[in-house]
CSV table of C-alpha atoms and ligand atoms in Angstrom, one decimal:
chain,number,residue,atom,x,y,z
A,1,MET,CA,77.4,118.5,92.5
A,2,LYS,CA,77.7,120.9,95.3
A,3,LYS,CA,81.3,122.8,95.5
A,4,LYS,CA,82.1,121.5,99.0
A,5,VAL,CA,81.3,117.8,98.0
A,6,ALA,CA,83.4,118.1,94.9
A,7,GLU,CA,86.3,119.6,96.9
A,8,MET,CA,86.1,116.8,99.5
A,9,MET,CA,86.1,114.1,96.7
A,10,ASN,CA,89.0,115.7,95.0
A,11,ALA,CA,91.0,115.7,98.4
A,12,GLN,CA,89.9,111.9,98.6
A,13,ILE,CA,91.6,111.0,95.4
A,14,ASN,CA,94.8,112.2,96.9
A,15,LYS,CA,94.1,110.4,100.1
A,16,GLU,CA,93.5,107.1,98.3
A,17,LEU,CA,96.6,107.7,96.1
A,18,TYR,CA,98.6,108.3,99.3
A,19,SER,CA,97.1,105.1,100.8
A,20,ALA,CA,98.5,103.2,97.6
A,21,TYR,CA,102.0,104.8,98.1
A,22,LEU,CA,101.9,103.8,101.9
A,23,TYR,CA,100.9,100.2,101.3
A,24,LEU,CA,103.6,100.0,98.4
A,25,ASP,CA,106.1,101.0,101.1
A,26,PHE,CA,104.7,98.4,103.4
A,27,SER,CA,105.3,95.9,100.6
A,28,ASN,CA,108.8,97.4,100.0
A,29,TYR,CA,109.7,97.0,103.9
A,30,PHE,CA,108.4,93.3,103.8
A,31,ILE,CA,110.3,92.4,100.7
A,32,GLU,CA,113.4,93.7,102.7
A,33,LYS,CA,112.6,91.6,105.7
A,34,GLY,CA,112.2,88.4,103.4
A,35,LEU,CA,108.5,88.0,104.1
A,36,ALA,CA,107.1,87.6,100.3
A,37,GLY,CA,103.6,86.9,101.4
A,38,LEU,CA,103.2,90.0,103.5
A,39,ALA,CA,104.7,91.9,100.7
A,40,ASN,CA,102.3,90.4,98.1
A,41,TRP,CA,99.4,91.2,100.5
A,42,TYR,CA,100.3,95.0,100.6
A,43,ARG,CA,101.2,95.2,96.9
A,44,ILE,CA,97.6,94.2,96.1
A,45,GLN,CA,96.2,96.4,98.9
A,46,ALA,CA,98.2,99.2,97.1
A,47,MET,CA,96.6,98.3,93.6
A,48,GLU,CA,92.9,98.3,95.4
A,49,GLU,CA,93.8,102.0,96.7
A,50,ARG,CA,94.7,103.1,93.3
A,51,ASP,CA,91.4,101.6,92.0
A,52,HIS,CA,89.5,103.6,94.9
A,53,ALA,CA,91.2,106.7,93.7
A,54,MET,CA,90.4,106.1,90.1
A,55,LEU,CA,86.6,105.6,91.1
A,56,PHE,CA,86.6,108.9,92.6
A,57,TYR,CA,88.4,110.3,89.6
A,58,ASP,CA,85.7,108.6,87.3
A,59,TYR,CA,82.9,109.7,89.3
A,60,MET,CA,84.0,113.5,89.4
A,61,HIS,CA,84.6,113.5,85.6
A,62,HIS,CA,81.3,111.7,85.1
A,63,ASN,CA,79.6,114.6,86.9
A,64,ASN,CA,81.5,117.2,84.9
A,65,GLN,CA,83.6,118.3,87.9
A,66,LYS,CA,87.3,119.5,87.6
A,67,VAL,CA,89.9,117.0,89.0
A,68,THR,CA,93.1,118.6,90.4
A,69,LEU,CA,95.9,116.4,91.2
A,70,GLU,CA,98.0,117.4,94.1
A,71,ALA,CA,101.5,116.3,95.4
A,72,ILE,CA,101.5,112.8,97.0
A,73,GLU,CA,103.2,112.9,100.6
A,74,LYS,CA,106.1,110.7,101.3
A,75,PRO,CA,105.4,107.6,103.5
A,76,THR,CA,107.5,107.8,106.8
A,77,ARG,CA,108.6,104.5,108.1
A,78,ASP,CA,107.5,105.1,111.7
A,79,TYR,CA,107.2,101.4,112.7
A,80,ASN,CA,110.1,98.8,113.5
A,81,THR,CA,108.3,95.4,113.4
A,82,PRO,CA,105.7,93.6,111.1
A,83,LEU,CA,103.1,93.9,113.9
A,84,GLU,CA,103.6,97.7,113.9
A,85,VAL,CA,103.2,97.7,110.2
A,86,LEU,CA,99.7,96.1,110.7
A,87,LYS,CA,98.8,98.5,113.4
A,88,THR,CA,99.8,101.6,111.2
A,89,ALA,CA,97.5,100.1,108.5
A,90,LEU,CA,94.5,99.8,110.7
A,91,GLY,CA,95.2,103.2,112.0
A,92,HIS,CA,95.2,104.6,108.5
A,93,GLU,CA,92.1,102.7,107.5
A,94,GLU,CA,90.3,104.2,110.4
A,95,TYR,CA,91.4,107.6,109.1
A,96,ILE,CA,90.1,106.8,105.7
A,97,THR,CA,86.8,105.7,107.2
A,98,ALA,CA,86.4,109.1,109.0
A,99,SER,CA,87.1,110.9,105.6
A,100,ILE,CA,84.6,108.8,103.8
A,101,ASP,CA,82.0,109.5,106.5
A,102,GLU,CA,82.6,113.2,106.4
A,103,ILE,CA,82.1,113.3,102.6
A,104,TYR,CA,78.8,111.2,103.0
A,105,GLY,CA,77.7,113.6,105.9
A,106,GLU,CA,78.3,116.7,103.6
A,107,ALA,CA,76.5,114.9,100.6
A,108,MET,CA,73.6,114.2,103.0
A,109,SER,CA,73.3,117.7,104.3
A,110,CYS,CA,72.9,119.1,100.8
A,111,LYS,CA,70.6,116.3,99.5
A,112,ASP,CA,73.2,115.0,97.0
A,113,TYR,CA,71.5,111.6,96.8
A,114,ARG,CA,73.6,110.6,93.8
A,115,SER,CA,77.0,111.0,95.8
A,116,MET,CA,75.3,109.2,98.8
A,117,GLN,CA,74.6,106.2,96.4
A,118,PHE,CA,78.1,106.3,95.2
A,119,LEU,CA,79.6,106.6,98.5
A,120,ASP,CA,77.6,103.6,99.8
A,121,TRP,CA,80.1,101.2,98.2
A,122,PHE,CA,82.9,102.9,100.1
A,123,VAL,CA,81.1,102.8,103.3
A,124,LYS,CA,80.8,99.0,103.0
A,125,GLU,CA,84.5,98.7,101.6
A,126,GLN,CA,85.8,100.5,104.7
A,127,GLY,CA,84.1,98.1,107.0
A,128,GLU,CA,85.8,95.1,105.1
A,129,GLU,CA,89.1,97.0,105.1
A,130,GLU,CA,89.1,97.6,108.7
A,131,ALA,CA,88.0,94.0,109.5
A,132,ASN,CA,90.8,92.6,107.3
A,133,ALA,CA,93.3,94.9,109.3
A,134,ASN,CA,92.1,93.7,112.5
A,135,ASP,CA,92.1,90.2,111.4
A,136,LEU,CA,95.8,90.5,110.4
A,137,ILE,CA,96.9,92.0,113.7
A,138,THR,CA,95.0,89.3,115.6
A,139,LYS,CA,96.9,86.5,113.4
A,140,MET,CA,100.2,88.2,114.0
A,141,GLU,CA,99.7,88.6,117.6
A,142,LEU,CA,98.7,84.9,117.9
A,143,PHE,CA,101.7,83.5,115.6
A,144,GLY,CA,104.0,86.3,114.8
A,145,ASN,CA,106.7,85.3,117.4
A,146,ASP,CA,106.9,81.8,116.3
A,147,PRO,CA,109.0,81.6,113.2
A,148,LYS,CA,107.2,78.4,111.9
A,149,SER,CA,103.7,79.9,112.3
A,150,LEU,CA,105.0,83.3,110.8
A,151,TYR,CA,106.2,81.2,107.8
A,152,LEU,CA,102.7,79.6,107.4
A,153,LEU,CA,101.0,83.0,107.7
A,154,ASP,CA,103.4,84.7,105.2
A,155,ALA,CA,102.4,81.8,102.8
A,156,GLU,CA,98.7,82.3,103.3
A,157,LEU,CA,99.1,85.9,102.5
A,158,GLY,CA,101.2,85.2,99.6
A,159,ALA,CA,98.1,83.3,97.9
A,160,ARG,CA,96.2,86.5,97.8
A,161,VAL,CA,95.1,87.6,94.3
A,162,TYR,CA,94.0,91.0,92.9
A,163,THR,CA,90.4,91.4,92.0
A,164,PRO,CA,89.1,94.6,90.5
A,165,PRO,CA,86.6,96.6,92.5
A,166,THR,CA,82.9,95.5,92.1
A,167,LEU,CA,81.8,99.3,91.7
A,168,VAL,CA,81.8,100.7,88.2
A,169,VAL,CA,81.2,104.4,87.3
A,170,ASP,CA,79.2,104.8,84.1
B,201,FEO,FE1,90.8,103.1,100.0
B,201,FEO,FE2,91.9,101.1,102.2
B,201,FEO,O1,90.7,102.5,101.7
């Protein structure tokens, strides 16, 4: 693996772990607000982000690359409503998509076909993550101001169960 691709993947481990930390704090916020379903949704989201970090971690080790774990930034609560949380999530996913795309572009420019193949899963995953984040915003904008509808939306999100990633590094 080329040095620049390895450095970018190492940095991505930190970004994914920060994503997990950010979503855990969203879950924390929703528990405080009494919205257990949204809390469940983001708790599972946090687990998925940790999985993403571990996929990069495993891929690096599998390719005999040194992994350096850096400090994880503290999440800042610069939102005041559930809708603002969902919009923060979408903005964050767009940032992660751009980061994955940058690694992909670097892998492509140095003909690192193995890394491109590994990253293909993340390109697709980011499409799903952004679609889910957008979908939640649409639902919250439609129903969030009506307490009964918000209760039903929260119940729907409470039914989400964790599923491990379909990608395996071996
Ligand atoms: Fe790991 Fe939500 O991107």
